[in-house]
Coordinates of C-alpha atoms and ligand atoms in Angstrom, one line a residue:
M1 CA -11.6 -25.9 -23.7
P2 CA -8.6 -24.0 -25.1
T3 CA -5.1 -25.0 -24.1
I4 CA -2.9 -22.2 -22.8
N5 CA 0.9 -22.3 -22.8
A6 CA 2.6 -20.2 -20.2
R7 CA 6.0 -18.8 -20.9
N8 CA 8.9 -19.0 -18.4
P9 CA 10.3 -15.5 -18.1
R10 CA 13.8 -16.6 -17.5
T11 CA 14.1 -19.1 -20.4
G12 CA 11.4 -17.8 -22.8
E13 CA 10.2 -21.4 -23.1
C14 CA 6.5 -22.3 -22.8
D15 CA 7.1 -25.0 -20.2
Y16 CA 3.7 -25.0 -18.5
T17 CA 0.4 -25.9 -20.2
F18 CA -3.1 -25.9 -18.9
E19 CA -6.7 -26.1 -20.0
A20 CA -8.7 -22.9 -19.6
L21 CA -12.0 -23.5 -17.9
D22 CA -15.1 -23.1 -20.0
A23 CA -18.3 -21.2 -19.1
D24 CA -20.2 -24.4 -17.9
S25 CA -17.4 -25.4 -15.5
I26 CA -17.3 -21.9 -14.1
A27 CA -21.0 -21.8 -13.6
S28 CA -20.9 -25.1 -11.7
I29 CA -18.0 -23.9 -9.5
C30 CA -19.8 -20.7 -8.7
R31 CA -23.0 -22.6 -7.8
E32 CA -21.0 -24.8 -5.4
V33 CA -19.4 -21.8 -3.8
R34 CA -22.8 -20.1 -3.5
D35 CA -24.3 -23.1 -1.7
A36 CA -21.3 -23.4 0.7
Q37 CA -21.2 -19.7 1.4
Q38 CA -24.5 -19.9 3.3
H39 CA -22.9 -21.9 6.1
W40 CA -19.6 -20.0 5.9
W41 CA -21.5 -16.8 6.8
S42 CA -24.1 -18.2 9.2
A43 CA -21.4 -20.1 11.2
G44 CA -20.0 -16.7 12.3
F45 CA -16.8 -14.8 12.3
D46 CA -14.9 -17.0 14.9
Y47 CA -15.5 -20.0 12.6
R48 CA -14.2 -18.2 9.6
Q49 CA -11.2 -16.9 11.6
R50 CA -10.3 -20.4 12.7
A51 CA -10.4 -21.8 9.2
L52 CA -8.4 -18.9 7.8
S53 CA -5.7 -19.2 10.5
R54 CA -5.4 -22.9 9.8
W55 CA -5.0 -22.1 6.1
A56 CA -2.2 -19.7 7.0
D57 CA -0.5 -22.6 8.8
E58 CA -1.0 -24.8 5.7
V59 CA 0.6 -22.1 3.5
R60 CA 3.6 -22.0 5.8
K61 CA 4.0 -25.8 5.5
R62 CA 4.0 -25.5 1.7
Q63 CA 6.0 -22.3 1.5
D64 CA 8.9 -23.7 -0.5
D65 CA 6.6 -25.2 -3.2
I66 CA 4.6 -22.0 -3.6
V67 CA 7.8 -19.9 -3.7
N68 CA 9.3 -22.2 -6.3
A69 CA 6.2 -22.1 -8.5
L70 CA 6.0 -18.3 -8.2
A71 CA 9.7 -17.9 -9.0
Q72 CA 9.0 -19.9 -12.2
D73 CA 6.1 -17.7 -13.0
T74 CA 7.9 -14.4 -12.4
G75 CA 11.6 -15.0 -12.8
R76 CA 12.3 -13.5 -9.4
R77 CA 12.7 -15.2 -6.0
A78 CA 13.0 -12.8 -3.1
I79 CA 9.8 -11.0 -4.0
S80 CA 8.1 -14.4 -4.4
H81 CA 9.0 -15.1 -0.8
E82 CA 7.6 -11.8 0.3
E83 CA 4.4 -12.5 -1.6
V84 CA 3.8 -15.8 0.3
G85 CA 4.4 -14.0 3.6
V86 CA 1.6 -11.5 2.8
I87 CA -1.1 -14.1 3.1
A88 CA -0.7 -14.6 6.9
H89 CA -0.4 -10.8 7.3
L90 CA -3.7 -10.2 5.5
I91 CA -5.5 -12.9 7.4
E92 CA -4.2 -11.6 10.8
G93 CA -4.8 -8.0 9.9
Y94 CA -8.3 -8.3 8.7
C95 CA -9.4 -10.7 11.4
A96 CA -8.0 -8.3 14.1
V97 CA -10.3 -5.5 12.9
A98 CA -13.3 -7.5 11.7
P99 CA -15.3 -7.7 14.9
E100 CA -15.4 -3.9 15.1
V101 CA -15.9 -3.3 11.4
L102 CA -18.5 -5.9 10.9
A103 CA -20.5 -5.0 14.0
A104 CA -23.4 -3.3 12.3
P105 CA -24.8 -0.1 13.9
E106 CA -28.2 0.2 15.6
G107 CA -30.2 3.4 16.0
R108 CA -33.5 5.2 16.3
S109 CA -35.5 7.0 13.8
S110 CA -35.1 10.8 14.0
S111 CA -38.6 11.3 12.7
N112 CA -40.3 8.9 15.1
A113 CA -38.5 8.1 18.4
E114 CA -40.6 4.9 18.9
I115 CA -39.0 3.3 15.8
S116 CA -35.7 1.6 16.1
F117 CA -33.5 -0.1 13.5
E118 CA -30.6 -2.5 13.3
N119 CA -28.3 -2.7 10.4
Q120 CA -26.9 -5.9 9.0
Y121 CA -23.9 -6.3 6.7
V122 CA -24.9 -9.0 4.3
P123 CA -22.0 -10.4 2.3
Y124 CA -22.2 -10.9 -1.4
P125 CA -22.5 -14.7 -1.7
V126 CA -19.8 -15.0 -4.5
V127 CA -17.2 -12.3 -5.1
G128 CA -15.3 -12.8 -8.4
V129 CA -11.6 -11.7 -8.4
I130 CA -9.7 -11.2 -11.6
S131 CA -6.0 -10.5 -11.2
P132 CA -2.8 -9.6 -13.2
W133 CA 0.6 -11.2 -13.5
N134 CA 2.9 -8.7 -11.7
F135 CA 2.3 -10.0 -8.2
P136 CA 0.4 -13.2 -9.1
L137 CA -0.3 -14.5 -5.6
V138 CA -0.8 -11.2 -3.6
L139 CA -3.1 -9.6 -6.1
S140 CA -5.2 -12.7 -6.3
L141 CA -5.8 -12.6 -2.5
L142 CA -5.6 -8.9 -1.6
D143 CA -9.4 -8.5 -2.1
A144 CA -10.4 -12.2 -1.6
I145 CA -9.2 -12.4 2.0
P146 CA -11.2 -9.4 3.3
A147 CA -14.2 -10.7 1.3
L148 CA -13.8 -14.1 3.0
V149 CA -13.4 -12.5 6.4
A150 CA -16.7 -10.6 5.8
G151 CA -18.5 -13.9 5.0
C152 CA -18.4 -14.0 1.2
G153 CA -17.3 -16.9 -1.0
A154 CA -14.6 -16.1 -3.5
V155 CA -13.8 -17.4 -7.0
I156 CA -10.4 -16.2 -8.3
K157 CA -9.3 -16.0 -11.9
P158 CA -5.5 -15.1 -11.9
S159 CA -3.6 -14.1 -15.0
E160 CA -3.0 -16.8 -17.6
V161 CA 0.6 -15.4 -17.8
T162 CA 1.5 -16.7 -14.3
P163 CA -0.5 -19.8 -13.5
R164 CA 2.1 -22.1 -11.9
F165 CA 1.5 -21.0 -8.3
I166 CA -2.1 -22.0 -8.4
D167 CA -1.6 -25.8 -7.9
P168 CA 0.6 -25.7 -4.8
L169 CA -1.6 -22.9 -3.3
M170 CA -4.7 -25.0 -4.0
Q171 CA -3.2 -27.8 -2.0
S172 CA -2.9 -25.5 1.0
I173 CA -6.6 -24.5 0.6
E174 CA -7.8 -28.1 0.2
A175 CA -6.1 -29.0 3.5
V176 CA -8.9 -26.8 5.1
P177 CA -12.1 -28.3 3.7
E178 CA -14.5 -25.6 5.0
L179 CA -12.4 -23.0 3.3
A180 CA -12.0 -25.0 0.1
A181 CA -15.8 -25.0 -0.2
V182 CA -15.8 -21.2 -0.5
L183 CA -12.5 -20.3 -2.0
R184 CA -11.8 -21.6 -5.6
Y185 CA -9.2 -20.7 -8.2
V186 CA -10.2 -21.0 -11.9
K187 CA -7.5 -21.1 -14.6
G188 CA -7.9 -19.4 -17.9
G189 CA -7.5 -16.2 -19.9
G190 CA -9.8 -13.3 -20.8
D191 CA -12.7 -15.5 -21.9
T192 CA -12.7 -17.4 -18.6
G193 CA -12.6 -14.0 -16.7
R194 CA -15.5 -12.7 -18.9
A195 CA -17.5 -15.9 -18.3
M196 CA -17.0 -15.6 -14.5
I197 CA -18.5 -12.1 -14.4
D198 CA -21.8 -13.7 -15.5
Q199 CA -21.8 -16.0 -12.5
V200 CA -20.7 -13.8 -9.5
D201 CA -22.5 -11.2 -7.4
A202 CA -19.6 -8.6 -7.3
V203 CA -16.4 -8.4 -9.2
V204 CA -13.0 -7.1 -8.1
F205 CA -10.6 -6.5 -11.0
T206 CA -6.9 -5.5 -10.9
G207 CA -5.3 -4.9 -14.3
S208 CA -5.1 -2.5 -17.2
I209 CA -7.4 0.3 -17.9
E210 CA -8.4 -1.2 -21.2
T211 CA -9.5 -4.5 -19.7
G212 CA -11.0 -2.7 -16.7
I213 CA -13.4 -0.9 -19.0
K214 CA -14.6 -4.2 -20.5
V215 CA -15.0 -5.7 -17.0
A216 CA -17.0 -2.7 -15.9
Q217 CA -19.2 -3.0 -19.0
A218 CA -19.8 -6.7 -18.4
A219 CA -20.6 -6.1 -14.7
A220 CA -23.0 -3.3 -15.7
G221 CA -24.8 -5.8 -18.0
N222 CA -25.3 -8.1 -15.0
L223 CA -26.1 -5.2 -12.6
I224 CA -23.4 -6.2 -10.2
P225 CA -20.8 -3.9 -8.6
A226 CA -17.3 -3.7 -10.1
F227 CA -14.3 -2.5 -8.0
L228 CA -11.5 -1.7 -10.4
E229 CA -7.8 -1.2 -9.5
L230 CA -6.1 -0.2 -12.7
G231 CA -2.8 1.2 -14.0
G232 CA -0.7 4.1 -12.8
K233 CA 1.9 6.6 -14.0
D234 CA 3.0 7.9 -10.6
P235 CA 4.9 11.2 -10.4
A236 CA 7.5 12.2 -7.9
V237 CA 8.0 15.9 -7.4
V238 CA 11.4 17.0 -6.0
L239 CA 11.5 20.5 -4.6
N240 CA 14.5 22.7 -4.1
G241 CA 15.7 22.0 -0.5
A242 CA 14.7 18.4 -0.4
D243 CA 17.3 15.8 0.8
L244 CA 18.5 14.6 -2.6
D245 CA 20.2 11.4 -1.4
R246 CA 16.9 10.4 0.2
A247 CA 14.9 11.4 -2.9
A248 CA 17.2 9.4 -5.2
T249 CA 17.2 6.3 -3.1
A250 CA 13.4 6.3 -2.6
I251 CA 12.7 7.0 -6.3
L252 CA 15.0 4.3 -7.5
R253 CA 13.7 1.8 -5.0
S254 CA 10.2 2.4 -6.2
A255 CA 11.1 2.5 -9.9
I256 CA 13.2 -0.7 -9.8
Y257 CA 11.3 -2.9 -7.4
N258 CA 9.9 -5.9 -9.2
A259 CA 11.7 -4.6 -12.3
G260 CA 9.3 -1.7 -12.3
Q261 CA 6.3 -4.0 -12.9
V262 CA 4.3 -2.3 -10.2
C263 CA 1.2 -0.2 -10.6
Y264 CA 2.4 2.4 -8.1
A265 CA 6.0 2.6 -9.3
I266 CA 7.4 6.1 -9.7
E267 CA 7.4 6.5 -13.5
R268 CA 7.9 10.2 -13.9
V269 CA 10.2 12.5 -11.9
Y270 CA 9.8 16.3 -11.9
V271 CA 12.6 18.2 -10.2
D272 CA 13.3 21.9 -9.5
R273 CA 15.8 23.0 -12.3
S274 CA 18.3 24.3 -9.7
V275 CA 18.9 20.7 -8.3
H276 CA 18.1 18.8 -11.5
D277 CA 21.8 17.9 -12.4
E278 CA 22.6 16.9 -8.8
L279 CA 19.6 14.6 -8.5
V280 CA 20.2 13.0 -11.9
A281 CA 23.8 12.3 -10.9
K282 CA 22.6 10.5 -7.8
L283 CA 20.0 8.5 -9.8
V284 CA 22.6 7.4 -12.3
E285 CA 25.0 6.4 -9.6
G286 CA 22.3 4.5 -7.8
A287 CA 21.1 2.8 -11.0
Q288 CA 24.6 1.7 -12.0
S289 CA 25.1 0.1 -8.6
L290 CA 22.2 -2.3 -9.2
S291 CA 22.4 -5.5 -11.2
L292 CA 20.3 -8.1 -13.0
N293 CA 19.2 -11.3 -11.2
Y294 CA 20.9 -13.1 -14.1
P295 CA 22.5 -15.7 -14.3
D296 CA 21.8 -16.3 -10.6
I297 CA 18.2 -15.7 -9.5
R298 CA 19.4 -15.4 -5.9
K299 CA 21.7 -12.4 -6.8
G300 CA 21.0 -8.9 -8.1
Q301 CA 17.9 -6.7 -7.8
V302 CA 16.4 -6.6 -11.3
G303 CA 14.3 -9.5 -12.6
P304 CA 13.3 -10.3 -16.2
F305 CA 10.1 -9.1 -17.8
I306 CA 7.4 -11.4 -16.7
F307 CA 5.2 -10.7 -19.7
A308 CA 7.4 -10.7 -22.9
K309 CA 5.2 -8.1 -24.7
Q310 CA 6.0 -5.6 -22.0
A311 CA 9.6 -5.5 -23.2
D312 CA 8.4 -4.5 -26.7
I313 CA 6.2 -1.7 -25.2
I314 CA 9.1 -0.3 -23.2
E315 CA 11.5 -0.6 -26.1
S316 CA 9.2 1.4 -28.3
Q317 CA 8.6 4.0 -25.7
L318 CA 12.4 4.5 -25.3
E319 CA 12.9 4.5 -29.1
E320 CA 10.3 7.2 -29.5
A321 CA 11.7 9.3 -26.6
R322 CA 15.2 9.1 -28.1
A323 CA 13.9 10.1 -31.5
K324 CA 12.2 13.2 -29.9
G325 CA 15.4 14.3 -28.2
A326 CA 15.6 12.4 -24.9
T327 CA 19.0 11.3 -23.5
V328 CA 19.4 7.9 -22.0
L329 CA 22.2 8.3 -19.4
T330 CA 22.4 4.7 -18.2
G331 CA 20.6 1.5 -19.2
G332 CA 18.1 1.7 -22.0
V333 CA 19.2 -1.4 -23.9
L334 CA 17.3 -4.7 -23.5
E335 CA 19.4 -7.7 -22.6
R336 CA 18.3 -11.1 -23.8
H337 CA 19.7 -14.1 -22.1
E338 CA 18.5 -17.7 -22.8
G339 CA 15.2 -16.4 -24.1
G340 CA 14.5 -14.1 -21.1
V341 CA 14.5 -10.3 -21.5
W342 CA 15.9 -7.9 -18.9
L343 CA 16.4 -4.1 -18.8
P344 CA 19.1 -2.7 -16.6
P345 CA 17.9 0.3 -14.5
T346 CA 17.5 3.2 -16.9
V347 CA 17.7 6.9 -16.3
V348 CA 16.5 9.3 -19.0
T349 CA 16.6 13.1 -19.2
Q350 CA 15.5 15.7 -21.7
V351 CA 12.0 14.2 -21.7
N352 CA 8.6 16.0 -22.2
H353 CA 4.9 15.2 -22.4
D354 CA 5.0 14.6 -26.1
M355 CA 6.7 11.3 -25.4
R356 CA 4.7 8.2 -24.4
L357 CA 7.5 7.5 -21.9
M358 CA 6.0 10.4 -19.9
T359 CA 2.3 9.8 -20.5
E360 CA 1.6 6.0 -20.8
E361 CA 2.3 3.3 -18.3
T362 CA 5.8 1.9 -18.8
F363 CA 5.9 -1.0 -16.3
G364 CA 9.6 -1.3 -16.4
P365 CA 12.7 -0.1 -14.5
V366 CA 12.9 3.3 -16.1
V367 CA 13.3 6.7 -14.4
P368 CA 12.6 9.7 -16.8
V369 CA 13.5 13.0 -15.2
M370 CA 12.2 16.5 -16.3
A371 CA 13.1 19.9 -14.8
F372 CA 10.5 22.4 -13.7
D373 CA 10.8 26.2 -13.0
S374 CA 7.9 26.7 -10.5
E375 CA 5.7 24.7 -8.1
E376 CA 2.7 25.6 -10.3
Q377 CA 4.4 24.0 -13.3
A378 CA 5.3 21.0 -11.2
V379 CA 1.7 20.5 -10.1
A380 CA 0.4 21.0 -13.6
L381 CA 2.9 18.4 -15.0
A382 CA 2.1 15.9 -12.2
N383 CA -1.6 16.3 -13.0
D384 CA -1.3 16.2 -16.8
T385 CA -2.2 12.5 -17.0
R386 CA -5.2 10.2 -17.3
Y387 CA -3.9 8.3 -14.2
G388 CA -4.4 9.1 -10.6
L389 CA -3.1 6.2 -8.5
S390 CA -0.5 7.7 -6.2
G391 CA 2.7 9.7 -6.2
A392 CA 5.4 11.3 -4.0
V393 CA 6.7 14.7 -3.0
F394 CA 10.2 15.4 -1.7
A395 CA 10.5 18.8 0.2
E396 CA 12.6 20.5 2.8
S397 CA 9.8 20.0 5.4
I398 CA 6.9 17.7 5.7
T399 CA 4.6 20.7 5.9
Q400 CA 5.8 22.1 2.6
G401 CA 5.6 18.6 1.0
A402 CA 2.1 18.0 2.3
E403 CA 0.9 21.4 0.9
L404 CA 2.0 20.5 -2.6
A405 CA 0.7 16.9 -2.2
R406 CA -2.8 18.3 -1.6
R407 CA -2.7 19.8 -5.1
I408 CA -1.9 16.5 -6.8
D409 CA -4.9 14.8 -8.2
A410 CA -4.2 11.2 -7.1
G411 CA -5.3 8.9 -4.3
G412 CA -2.2 8.6 -2.1
I413 CA 0.9 10.9 -2.0
S414 CA 4.0 9.9 0.0
I415 CA 6.0 12.7 1.5
N416 CA 9.8 12.4 1.6
D417 CA 9.4 8.7 0.6
T418 CA 7.7 6.5 -2.0
E419 CA 5.0 3.8 -1.8
L420 CA 3.9 4.8 1.7
P421 CA 0.2 3.8 0.9
R422 CA 1.4 0.2 1.5
T423 CA 2.0 1.0 5.1
I424 CA -1.5 2.1 5.8
S425 CA -3.3 -0.6 3.9
L426 CA -5.2 -1.7 7.0
D427 CA -5.5 1.8 8.5
G428 CA -6.1 4.8 6.2
E429 CA -8.4 5.0 3.2
K430 CA -7.2 5.7 -0.3
M431 CA -9.0 5.5 -3.6
A432 CA -7.7 5.4 -7.2
F433 CA -8.4 8.8 -8.9
K434 CA -9.2 9.4 -12.6
K435 CA -8.8 6.4 -14.8
S436 CA -6.7 4.4 -12.3
G437 CA -9.7 2.8 -10.7
M438 CA -13.3 2.8 -9.6
G439 CA -15.2 1.8 -6.5
G440 CA -14.7 2.4 -2.7
S441 CA -11.3 2.3 -1.0
R442 CA -9.4 -0.9 -1.2
Y443 CA -7.4 0.4 1.7
G444 CA -8.4 0.7 5.4
A445 CA -10.2 -1.7 7.7
R446 CA -13.6 -0.7 6.4
S447 CA -12.7 -1.8 2.9
M448 CA -14.2 -5.1 4.0
L449 CA -17.6 -3.5 3.8
R450 CA -17.2 -3.2 0.0
Y451 CA -18.1 -6.9 -0.1
T452 CA -21.4 -6.5 1.9
R453 CA -24.8 -5.1 1.3
K454 CA -26.2 -2.8 4.0
K455 CA -29.6 -4.0 5.2
A456 CA -31.8 -2.4 7.8
I457 CA -34.4 -4.1 10.0
I458 CA -36.7 -1.4 11.2
K459 CA -39.0 -2.0 14.3
N460 CA -42.1 -0.3 15.4
P461 CA -43.2 -1.4 18.9
G462 CA -45.6 1.6 19.3
S463 CA -48.9 2.5 17.7
I464 CA -49.4 2.3 14.0
N465 CA -51.2 5.0 12.0
A466 CA -54.7 4.0 11.0
L467 CA -55.6 3.7 7.4
D468 CA -57.3 7.1 7.6
A469 CA -53.7 8.5 7.5
L470 CA -54.0 7.9 3.8
S471 CA -57.0 10.2 3.5
E472 CA -56.7 13.3 1.4
Q473 CA -58.5 15.2 4.3
Q474 CA -55.3 14.8 6.4
V475 CA -53.4 17.0 4.0
T476 CA -56.0 19.7 3.5
Ligands
NAD501 P1 -4.7 -7.1 -18.1 O1 -5.8 -6.1 -18.0 O2 -4.2 -7.5 -19.4 O3 -5.3 -8.5 -17.4 C1 -5.7 -8.6 -16.1 C2 -6.6 -9.8 -15.9 O4 -7.8 -9.6 -16.7 C3 -6.0 -11.1 -16.4 O5 -6.3 -12.1 -15.5 C4 -6.7 -11.4 -17.7 O6 -6.8 -12.8 -18.0 C5 -8.1 -10.8 -17.4 N1 -8.9 -10.5 -18.6 C6 -8.5 -10.1 -19.8 N2 -9.5 -9.8 -20.6 C7 -10.6 -9.9 -19.9 C8 -12.0 -9.7 -20.1 N3 -12.5 -9.3 -21.2 N4 -12.9 -10.0 -19.1 C9 -12.4 -10.4 -17.8 N5 -11.1 -10.6 -17.6 C10 -10.2 -10.3 -18.6 O7 -3.6 -6.7 -17.1 P2 -2.2 -7.3 -16.9 O8 -1.3 -7.0 -18.1 O9 -2.3 -8.7 -16.4 O10 -1.6 -6.5 -15.6 C11 -0.9 -5.3 -15.7 C12 -1.8 -4.1 -15.4 O11 -2.3 -4.3 -14.1 C13 -1.1 -2.8 -15.4 O12 -1.8 -1.8 -16.1 C14 -1.0 -2.5 -14.0 O13 -0.8 -1.1 -13.7 C15 -2.2 -3.0 -13.4 N6 -2.2 -3.2 -12.0 C16 -2.9 -2.4 -11.2 C17 -2.8 -2.6 -9.8 C18 -3.6 -1.7 -8.8 O14 -3.7 -2.0 -7.7 N7 -4.1 -0.6 -9.3 C19 -2.0 -3.5 -9.3 C20 -1.2 -4.3 -10.1 C21 -1.3 -4.2 -11.5

């Protein structure tokens, strides 16, 4: 079993070591979950809800330990606190809608009124979840919780970059034995994730496009469904007439939250040329009012890079952009403190689509701004990308913004704000377009049904056709 050393993003030291699970151990964990899942499902929704609510209580009891571990994993504290709070929110939200969503329909045949049917939503016994490092806790559970509510077992392989939260979280799970039987975490890197795909009945993956393709290929080899939630390069379009203070604040919040290490962060801004300078001035002023969470993790807004290599990617994108004529108005220079790497909020102008800064995922606190001369051009620029996760439009009116939003080829567009898809996660549906993902909507109450197979039990209480129905004479 390979040993993995996890780096602390604030100190740069590899201060946490663990053994990656091998294929045999994963196979035996998946077998145990598969066995236990039969009871988890057959015991019914109320049983599952009770177990999950008790787990939410156990998480609350251990909140400090989990937050401390997450803060060590990620180098930021307030967001770690938010992450822990999301568990109870997901459990309560999905349990509230589950009775209605999981009530399978009944009906009658339209070709023979005597025949009736009932549907059944049969959960996949073991759903495998593979998650990234940017929100280690939330992204490991965002899909696992609805799957558990629907009656599945779940085996989760979080990122090897951020493994510290797993131990305290496992303690909360083990305090609820019936849940611990069907919810397991496995530690490891890509090999562990790959081995898990051979043992599960469906896989949900959140991560990069490149790894997502490998996961989809491995899932296809096992003929299991793969639900992929991948990278983004979200555009914000700012039209003439938009409230520029509002636009600047919302764009900055989105670009800087979690130091830009967010799949749906605004990473490209297109603004009407007539208001370009005014918007840029507001972005620069806002960016300069923010500070690093160094040396005090409890102060400032911008955390360190969780994954050290991300800093190199961003540095090279900025270097290339500068070499091709971009102007960095504020930020733009990495700061290294005690082995950790930070980037102050960065605003860049004079950019274009020949620069990777405008075409590849940045995953850092960078706001590149480009002027446009017509709405057609704005739409063309927003759509000139392999990504299609989400985006934003700022306009004088909601109607005008929504009209433009309908022309943007992405799964969720916020009007006069950013990141609004978060607010409808249990309500409206939203898929990832283009290379940003694959599979049904992760959003909306009915997303739970992704983790089930639809079965029909069809009943014929009336007469049955005799064998002579097969006769050729019937046809002639
Ligand atoms: P990554 O693709 O490098 O790794 C993600 C996970 O896949 C990790 O757990 C890793 O160990 C595992 N893995 C690696 N190789 C594998 C293989 N061959 N088979 C199975 N598993 C394998 O991504 P990352 O760097 O951890 O995360 C950042 C990426 O995640 C960004 O692109 C970001 O946009 C994306 N992301 C997407 C969403 C979304 O909801 N769409 C949310 C957050 C992050």
